[in-house]
JSON list of C-alpha atoms in Angstrom, two decimals:
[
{"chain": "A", "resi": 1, "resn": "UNK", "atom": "CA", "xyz": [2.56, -44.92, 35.07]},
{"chain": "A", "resi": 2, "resn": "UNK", "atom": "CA", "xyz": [1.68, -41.96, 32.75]},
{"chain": "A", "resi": 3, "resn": "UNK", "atom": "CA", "xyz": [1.64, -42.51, 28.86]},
{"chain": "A", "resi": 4, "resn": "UNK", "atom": "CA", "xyz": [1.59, -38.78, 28.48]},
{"chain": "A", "resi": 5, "resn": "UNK", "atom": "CA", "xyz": [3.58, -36.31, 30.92]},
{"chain": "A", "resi": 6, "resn": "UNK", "atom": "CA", "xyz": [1.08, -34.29, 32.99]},
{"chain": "A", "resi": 7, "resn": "UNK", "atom": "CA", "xyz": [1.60, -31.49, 35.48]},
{"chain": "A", "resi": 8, "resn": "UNK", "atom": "CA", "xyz": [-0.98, -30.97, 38.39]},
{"chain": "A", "resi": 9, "resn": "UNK", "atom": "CA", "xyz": [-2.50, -27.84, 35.88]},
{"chain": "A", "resi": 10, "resn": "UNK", "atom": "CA", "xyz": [-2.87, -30.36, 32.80]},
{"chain": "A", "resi": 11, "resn": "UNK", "atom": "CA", "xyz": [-4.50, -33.09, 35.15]},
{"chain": "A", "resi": 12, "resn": "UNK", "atom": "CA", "xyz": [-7.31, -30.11, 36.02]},
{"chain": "A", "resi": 13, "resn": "UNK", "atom": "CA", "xyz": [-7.45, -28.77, 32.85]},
{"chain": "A", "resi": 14, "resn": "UNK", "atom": "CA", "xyz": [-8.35, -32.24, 31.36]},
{"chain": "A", "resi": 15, "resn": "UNK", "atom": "CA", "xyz": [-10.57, -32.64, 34.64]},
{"chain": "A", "resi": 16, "resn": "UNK", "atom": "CA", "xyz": [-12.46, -29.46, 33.32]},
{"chain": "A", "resi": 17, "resn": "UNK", "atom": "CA", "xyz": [-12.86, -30.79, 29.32]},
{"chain": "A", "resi": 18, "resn": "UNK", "atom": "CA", "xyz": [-14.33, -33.82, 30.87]},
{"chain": "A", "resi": 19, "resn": "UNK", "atom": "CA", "xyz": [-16.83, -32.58, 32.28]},
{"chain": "A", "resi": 20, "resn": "UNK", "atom": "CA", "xyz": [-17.54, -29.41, 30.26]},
{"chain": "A", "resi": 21, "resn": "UNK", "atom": "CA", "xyz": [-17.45, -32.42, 27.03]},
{"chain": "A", "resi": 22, "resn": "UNK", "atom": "CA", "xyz": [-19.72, -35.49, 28.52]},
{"chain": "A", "resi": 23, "resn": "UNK", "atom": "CA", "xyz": [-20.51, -34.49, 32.36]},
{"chain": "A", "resi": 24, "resn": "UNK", "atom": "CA", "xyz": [-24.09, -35.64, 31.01]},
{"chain": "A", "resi": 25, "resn": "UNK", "atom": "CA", "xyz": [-22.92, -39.18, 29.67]},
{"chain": "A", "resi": 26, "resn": "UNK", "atom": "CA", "xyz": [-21.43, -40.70, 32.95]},
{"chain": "A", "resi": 27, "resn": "UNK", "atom": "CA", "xyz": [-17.96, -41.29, 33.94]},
{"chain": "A", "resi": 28, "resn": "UNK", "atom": "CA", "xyz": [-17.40, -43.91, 31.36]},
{"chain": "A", "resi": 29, "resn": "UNK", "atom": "CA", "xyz": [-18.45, -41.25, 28.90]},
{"chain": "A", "resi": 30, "resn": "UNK", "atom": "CA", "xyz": [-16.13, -38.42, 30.48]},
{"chain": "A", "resi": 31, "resn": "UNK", "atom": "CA", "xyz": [-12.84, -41.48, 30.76]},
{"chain": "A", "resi": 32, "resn": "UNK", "atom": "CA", "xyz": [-14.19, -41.74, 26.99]},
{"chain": "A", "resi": 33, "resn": "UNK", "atom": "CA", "xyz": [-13.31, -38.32, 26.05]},
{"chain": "A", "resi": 34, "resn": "UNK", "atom": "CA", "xyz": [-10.30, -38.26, 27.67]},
{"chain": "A", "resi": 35, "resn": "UNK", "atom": "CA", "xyz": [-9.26, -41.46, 25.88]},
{"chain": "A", "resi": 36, "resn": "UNK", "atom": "CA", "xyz": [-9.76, -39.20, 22.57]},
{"chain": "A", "resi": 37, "resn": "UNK", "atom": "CA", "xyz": [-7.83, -36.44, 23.55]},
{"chain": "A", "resi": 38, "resn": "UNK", "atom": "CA", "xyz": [-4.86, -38.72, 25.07]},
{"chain": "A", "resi": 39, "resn": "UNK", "atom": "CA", "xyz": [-4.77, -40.69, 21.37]},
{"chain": "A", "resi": 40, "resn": "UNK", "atom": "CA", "xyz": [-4.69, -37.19, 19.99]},
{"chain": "A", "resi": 41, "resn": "UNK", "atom": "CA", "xyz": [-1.29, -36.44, 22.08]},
{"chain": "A", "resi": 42, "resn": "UNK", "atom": "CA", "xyz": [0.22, -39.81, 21.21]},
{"chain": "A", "resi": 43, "resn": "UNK", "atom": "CA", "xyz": [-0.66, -40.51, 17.87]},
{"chain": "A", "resi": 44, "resn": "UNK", "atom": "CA", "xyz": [0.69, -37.91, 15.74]},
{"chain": "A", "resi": 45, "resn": "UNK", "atom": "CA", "xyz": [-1.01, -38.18, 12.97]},
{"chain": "A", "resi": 46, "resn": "UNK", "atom": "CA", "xyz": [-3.97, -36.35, 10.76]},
{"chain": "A", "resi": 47, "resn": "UNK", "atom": "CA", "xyz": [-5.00, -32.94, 12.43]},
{"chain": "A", "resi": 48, "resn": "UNK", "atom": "CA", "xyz": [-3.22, -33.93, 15.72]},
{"chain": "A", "resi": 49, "resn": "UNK", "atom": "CA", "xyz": [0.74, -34.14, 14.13]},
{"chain": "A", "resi": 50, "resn": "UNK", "atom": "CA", "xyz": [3.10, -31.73, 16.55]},
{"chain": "A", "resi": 51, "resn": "UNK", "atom": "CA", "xyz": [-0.13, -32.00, 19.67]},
{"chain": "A", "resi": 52, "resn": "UNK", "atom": "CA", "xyz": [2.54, -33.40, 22.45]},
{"chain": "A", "resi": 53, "resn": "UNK", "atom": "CA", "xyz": [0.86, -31.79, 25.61]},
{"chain": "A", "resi": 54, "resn": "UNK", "atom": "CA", "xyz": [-2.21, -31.38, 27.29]},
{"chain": "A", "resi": 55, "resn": "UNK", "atom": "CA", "xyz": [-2.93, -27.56, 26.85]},
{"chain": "A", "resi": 56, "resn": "UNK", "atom": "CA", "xyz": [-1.36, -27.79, 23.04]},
{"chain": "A", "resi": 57, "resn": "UNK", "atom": "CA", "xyz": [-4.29, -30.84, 22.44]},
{"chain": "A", "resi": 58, "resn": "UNK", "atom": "CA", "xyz": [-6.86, -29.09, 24.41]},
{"chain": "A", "resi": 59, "resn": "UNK", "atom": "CA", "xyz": [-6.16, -25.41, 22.97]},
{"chain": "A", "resi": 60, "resn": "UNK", "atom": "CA", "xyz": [-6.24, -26.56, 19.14]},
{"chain": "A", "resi": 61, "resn": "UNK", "atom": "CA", "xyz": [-8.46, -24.31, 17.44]},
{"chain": "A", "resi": 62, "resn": "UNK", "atom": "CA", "xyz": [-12.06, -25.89, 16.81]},
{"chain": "A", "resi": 63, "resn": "UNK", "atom": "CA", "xyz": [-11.45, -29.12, 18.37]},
{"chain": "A", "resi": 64, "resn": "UNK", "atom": "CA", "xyz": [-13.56, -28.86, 21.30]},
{"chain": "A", "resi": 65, "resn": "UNK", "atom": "CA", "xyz": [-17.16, -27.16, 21.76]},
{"chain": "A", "resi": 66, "resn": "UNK", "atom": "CA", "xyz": [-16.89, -27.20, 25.71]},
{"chain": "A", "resi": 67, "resn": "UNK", "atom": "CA", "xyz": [-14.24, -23.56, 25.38]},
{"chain": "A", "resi": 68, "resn": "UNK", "atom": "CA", "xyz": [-17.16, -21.97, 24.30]},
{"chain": "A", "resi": 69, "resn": "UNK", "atom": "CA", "xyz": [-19.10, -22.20, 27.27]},
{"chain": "A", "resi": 70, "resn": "UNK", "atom": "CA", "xyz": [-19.09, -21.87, 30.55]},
{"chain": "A", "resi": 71, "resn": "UNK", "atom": "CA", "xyz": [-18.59, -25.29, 32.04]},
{"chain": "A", "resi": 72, "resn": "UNK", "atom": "CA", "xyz": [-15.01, -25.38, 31.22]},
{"chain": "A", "resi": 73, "resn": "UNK", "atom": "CA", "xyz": [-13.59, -22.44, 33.13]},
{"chain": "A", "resi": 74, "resn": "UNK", "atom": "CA", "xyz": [-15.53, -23.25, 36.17]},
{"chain": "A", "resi": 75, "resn": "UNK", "atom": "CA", "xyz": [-12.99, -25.06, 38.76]},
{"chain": "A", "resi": 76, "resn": "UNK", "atom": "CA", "xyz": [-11.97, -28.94, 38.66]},
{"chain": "A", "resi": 77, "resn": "UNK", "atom": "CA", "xyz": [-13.71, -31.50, 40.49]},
{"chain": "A", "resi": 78, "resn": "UNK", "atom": "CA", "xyz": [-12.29, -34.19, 41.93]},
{"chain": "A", "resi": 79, "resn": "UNK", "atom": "CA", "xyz": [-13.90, -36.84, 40.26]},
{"chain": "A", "resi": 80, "resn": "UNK", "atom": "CA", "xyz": [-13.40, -35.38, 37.18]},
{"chain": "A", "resi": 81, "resn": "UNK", "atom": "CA", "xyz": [-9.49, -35.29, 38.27]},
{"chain": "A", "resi": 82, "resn": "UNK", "atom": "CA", "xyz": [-9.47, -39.04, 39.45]},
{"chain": "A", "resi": 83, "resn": "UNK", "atom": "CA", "xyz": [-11.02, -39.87, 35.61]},
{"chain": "A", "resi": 84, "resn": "UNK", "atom": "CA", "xyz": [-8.17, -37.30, 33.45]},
{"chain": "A", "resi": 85, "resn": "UNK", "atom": "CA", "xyz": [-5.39, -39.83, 35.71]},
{"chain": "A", "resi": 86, "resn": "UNK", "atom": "CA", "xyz": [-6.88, -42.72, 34.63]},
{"chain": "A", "resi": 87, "resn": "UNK", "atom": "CA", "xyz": [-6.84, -41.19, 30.89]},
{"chain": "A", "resi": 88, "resn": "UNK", "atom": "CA", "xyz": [-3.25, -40.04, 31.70]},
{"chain": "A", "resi": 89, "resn": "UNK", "atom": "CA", "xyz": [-2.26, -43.30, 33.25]},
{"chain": "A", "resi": 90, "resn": "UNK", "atom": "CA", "xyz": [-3.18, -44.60, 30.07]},
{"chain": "A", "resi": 91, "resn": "UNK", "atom": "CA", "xyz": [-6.76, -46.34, 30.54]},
{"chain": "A", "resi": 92, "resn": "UNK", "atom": "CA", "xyz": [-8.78, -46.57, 27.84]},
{"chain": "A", "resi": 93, "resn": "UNK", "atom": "CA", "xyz": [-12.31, -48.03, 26.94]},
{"chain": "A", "resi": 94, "resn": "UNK", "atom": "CA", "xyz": [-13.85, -49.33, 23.38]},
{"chain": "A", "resi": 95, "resn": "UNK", "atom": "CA", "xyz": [-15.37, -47.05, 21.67]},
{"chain": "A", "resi": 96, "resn": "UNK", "atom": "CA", "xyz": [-12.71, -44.61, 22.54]},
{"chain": "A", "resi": 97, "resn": "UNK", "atom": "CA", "xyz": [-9.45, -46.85, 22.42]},
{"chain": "A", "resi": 98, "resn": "UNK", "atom": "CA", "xyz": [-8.62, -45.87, 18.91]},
{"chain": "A", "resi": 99, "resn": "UNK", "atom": "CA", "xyz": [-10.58, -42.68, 18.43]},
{"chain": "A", "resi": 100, "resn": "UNK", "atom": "CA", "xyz": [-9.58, -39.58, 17.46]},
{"chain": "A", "resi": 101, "resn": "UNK", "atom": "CA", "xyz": [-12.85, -37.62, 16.85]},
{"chain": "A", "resi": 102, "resn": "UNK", "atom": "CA", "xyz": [-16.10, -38.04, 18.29]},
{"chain": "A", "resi": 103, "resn": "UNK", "atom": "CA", "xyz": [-19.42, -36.26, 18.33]},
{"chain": "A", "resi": 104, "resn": "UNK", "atom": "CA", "xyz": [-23.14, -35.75, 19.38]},
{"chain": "A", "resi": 105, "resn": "UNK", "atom": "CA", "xyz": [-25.27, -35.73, 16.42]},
{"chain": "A", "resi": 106, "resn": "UNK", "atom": "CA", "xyz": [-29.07, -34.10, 16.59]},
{"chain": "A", "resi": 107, "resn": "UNK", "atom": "CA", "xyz": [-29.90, -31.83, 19.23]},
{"chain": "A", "resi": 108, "resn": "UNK", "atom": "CA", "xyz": [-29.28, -32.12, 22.96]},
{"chain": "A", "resi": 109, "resn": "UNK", "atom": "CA", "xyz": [-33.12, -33.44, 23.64]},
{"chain": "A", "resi": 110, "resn": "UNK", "atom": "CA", "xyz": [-32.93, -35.36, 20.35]},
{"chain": "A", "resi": 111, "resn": "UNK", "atom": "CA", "xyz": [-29.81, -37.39, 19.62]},
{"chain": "A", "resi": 112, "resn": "UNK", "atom": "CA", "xyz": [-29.25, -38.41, 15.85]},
{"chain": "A", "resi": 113, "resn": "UNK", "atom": "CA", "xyz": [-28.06, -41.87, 14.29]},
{"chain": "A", "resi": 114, "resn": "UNK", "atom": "CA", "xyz": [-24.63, -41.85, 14.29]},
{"chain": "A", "resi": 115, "resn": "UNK", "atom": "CA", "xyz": [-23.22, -41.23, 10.57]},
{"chain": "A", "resi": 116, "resn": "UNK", "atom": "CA", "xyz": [-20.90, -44.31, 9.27]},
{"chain": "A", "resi": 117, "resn": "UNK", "atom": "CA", "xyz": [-18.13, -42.05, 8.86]},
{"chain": "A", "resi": 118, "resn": "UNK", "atom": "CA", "xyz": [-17.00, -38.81, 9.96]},
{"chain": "A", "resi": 119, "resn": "UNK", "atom": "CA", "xyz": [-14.39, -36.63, 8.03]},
{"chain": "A", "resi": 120, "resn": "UNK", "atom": "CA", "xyz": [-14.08, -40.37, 5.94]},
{"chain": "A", "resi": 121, "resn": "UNK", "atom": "CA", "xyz": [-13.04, -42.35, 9.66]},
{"chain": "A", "resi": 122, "resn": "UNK", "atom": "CA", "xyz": [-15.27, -45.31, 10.34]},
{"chain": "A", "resi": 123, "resn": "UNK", "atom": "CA", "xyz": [-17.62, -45.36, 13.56]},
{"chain": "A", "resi": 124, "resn": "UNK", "atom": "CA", "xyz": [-16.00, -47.15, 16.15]},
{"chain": "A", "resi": 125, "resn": "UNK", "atom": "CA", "xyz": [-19.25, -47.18, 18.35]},
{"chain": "A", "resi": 126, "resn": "UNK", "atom": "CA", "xyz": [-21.57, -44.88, 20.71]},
{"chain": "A", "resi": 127, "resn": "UNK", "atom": "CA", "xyz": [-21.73, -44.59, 23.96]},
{"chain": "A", "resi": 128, "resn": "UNK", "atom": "CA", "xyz": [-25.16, -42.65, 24.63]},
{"chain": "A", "resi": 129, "resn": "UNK", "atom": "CA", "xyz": [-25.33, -39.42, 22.85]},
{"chain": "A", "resi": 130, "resn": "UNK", "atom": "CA", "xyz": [-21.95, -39.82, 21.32]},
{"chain": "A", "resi": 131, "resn": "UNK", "atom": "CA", "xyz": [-20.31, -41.26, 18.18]},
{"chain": "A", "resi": 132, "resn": "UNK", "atom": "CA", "xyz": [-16.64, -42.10, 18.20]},
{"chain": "A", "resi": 133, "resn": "UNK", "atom": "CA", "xyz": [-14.66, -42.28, 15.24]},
{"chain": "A", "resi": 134, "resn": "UNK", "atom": "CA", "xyz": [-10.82, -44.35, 14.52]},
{"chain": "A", "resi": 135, "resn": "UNK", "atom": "CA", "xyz": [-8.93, -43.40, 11.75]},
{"chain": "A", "resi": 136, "resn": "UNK", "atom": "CA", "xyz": [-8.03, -45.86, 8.93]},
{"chain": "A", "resi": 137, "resn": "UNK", "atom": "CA", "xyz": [-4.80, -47.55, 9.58]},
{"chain": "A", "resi": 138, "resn": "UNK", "atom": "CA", "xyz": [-3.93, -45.30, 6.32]},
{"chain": "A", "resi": 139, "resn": "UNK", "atom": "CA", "xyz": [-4.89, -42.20, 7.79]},
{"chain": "A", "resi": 140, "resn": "UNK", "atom": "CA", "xyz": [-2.98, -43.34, 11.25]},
{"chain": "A", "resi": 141, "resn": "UNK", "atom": "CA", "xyz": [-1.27, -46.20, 11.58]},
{"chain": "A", "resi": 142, "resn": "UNK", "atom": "CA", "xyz": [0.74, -44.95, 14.69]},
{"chain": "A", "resi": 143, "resn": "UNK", "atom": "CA", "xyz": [-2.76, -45.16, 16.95]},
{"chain": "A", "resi": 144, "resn": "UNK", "atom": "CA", "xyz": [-3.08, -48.43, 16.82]},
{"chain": "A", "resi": 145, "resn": "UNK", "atom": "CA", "xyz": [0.74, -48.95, 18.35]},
{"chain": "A", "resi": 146, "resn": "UNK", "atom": "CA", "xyz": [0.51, -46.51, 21.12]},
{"chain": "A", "resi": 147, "resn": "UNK", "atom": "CA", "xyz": [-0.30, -49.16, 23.91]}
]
């Protein structure tokens, strides 16, 4: 069952964010991005209060690199569909369970240590290039009761 409603359109355009976002880090590192932006919708809270949908959490300005290039307007897979159902349907994965930010850090060739905090949230964890951050329970309390 869906935590989050999702039309046919949102289920691509999530498809596309995944893989425009983390085609490079493997499907548990695409399922981890759409973990993010699936907290986002539910939670609320911080820079995400009023995101409800898919389009409205994808189409915030500046939160995601991947509408700048090109990756994201090509068409949805379908294995990149299959892993934005699973994120619909509510799936989720440490260190993306709680997290409402991540980030590469360093270059593409050259990945960075992860900082200790980001925007003042803890780490959560990496998963290959990527650092995930959770927001303090002060920041948003309402993440950690979404499941």
């Amino acid at each position: 069952m869906a935590v989050v409603k999702a039309r046919k359109q949102d289920i691509d355009m999530l498809a596309r964010l995944l893989r425009a976002e983390a085609e490079t880090e493997g499907e548990k590192g695409m399922l981890l991005v759409g973990n993010v932006g699936i907290n986002r919708i539910r939670a609320n809270c911080s820079d995400f209060k009023g995101i409800r949908t898919i389009p409205q959490m994808i189409n915030q300005p500046h939160a995601f690199e991947a509408l700048q290039h090109g990756l994201y307007y090509q068409n949805a897979r379908e294995r990149e569909r299959r892993l934005a159902q699973r994120t619909v349907n509510g799936e989720r994965d440490w260190p993306g369970k709680f997290s409402l930010w991540y980030f590469r850090p360093g270059t593409f060739d050259n990945p960075g240590p992860c900082p200790s905090t980001w925007y003042n949230q803890p780490l959560a964890g990496r998963w290959k290039k990527h650092c995930f951050y959770e927001p303090t329970a002060t920041e948003c309390e309402n993440v950690y009761n979404t499941f």
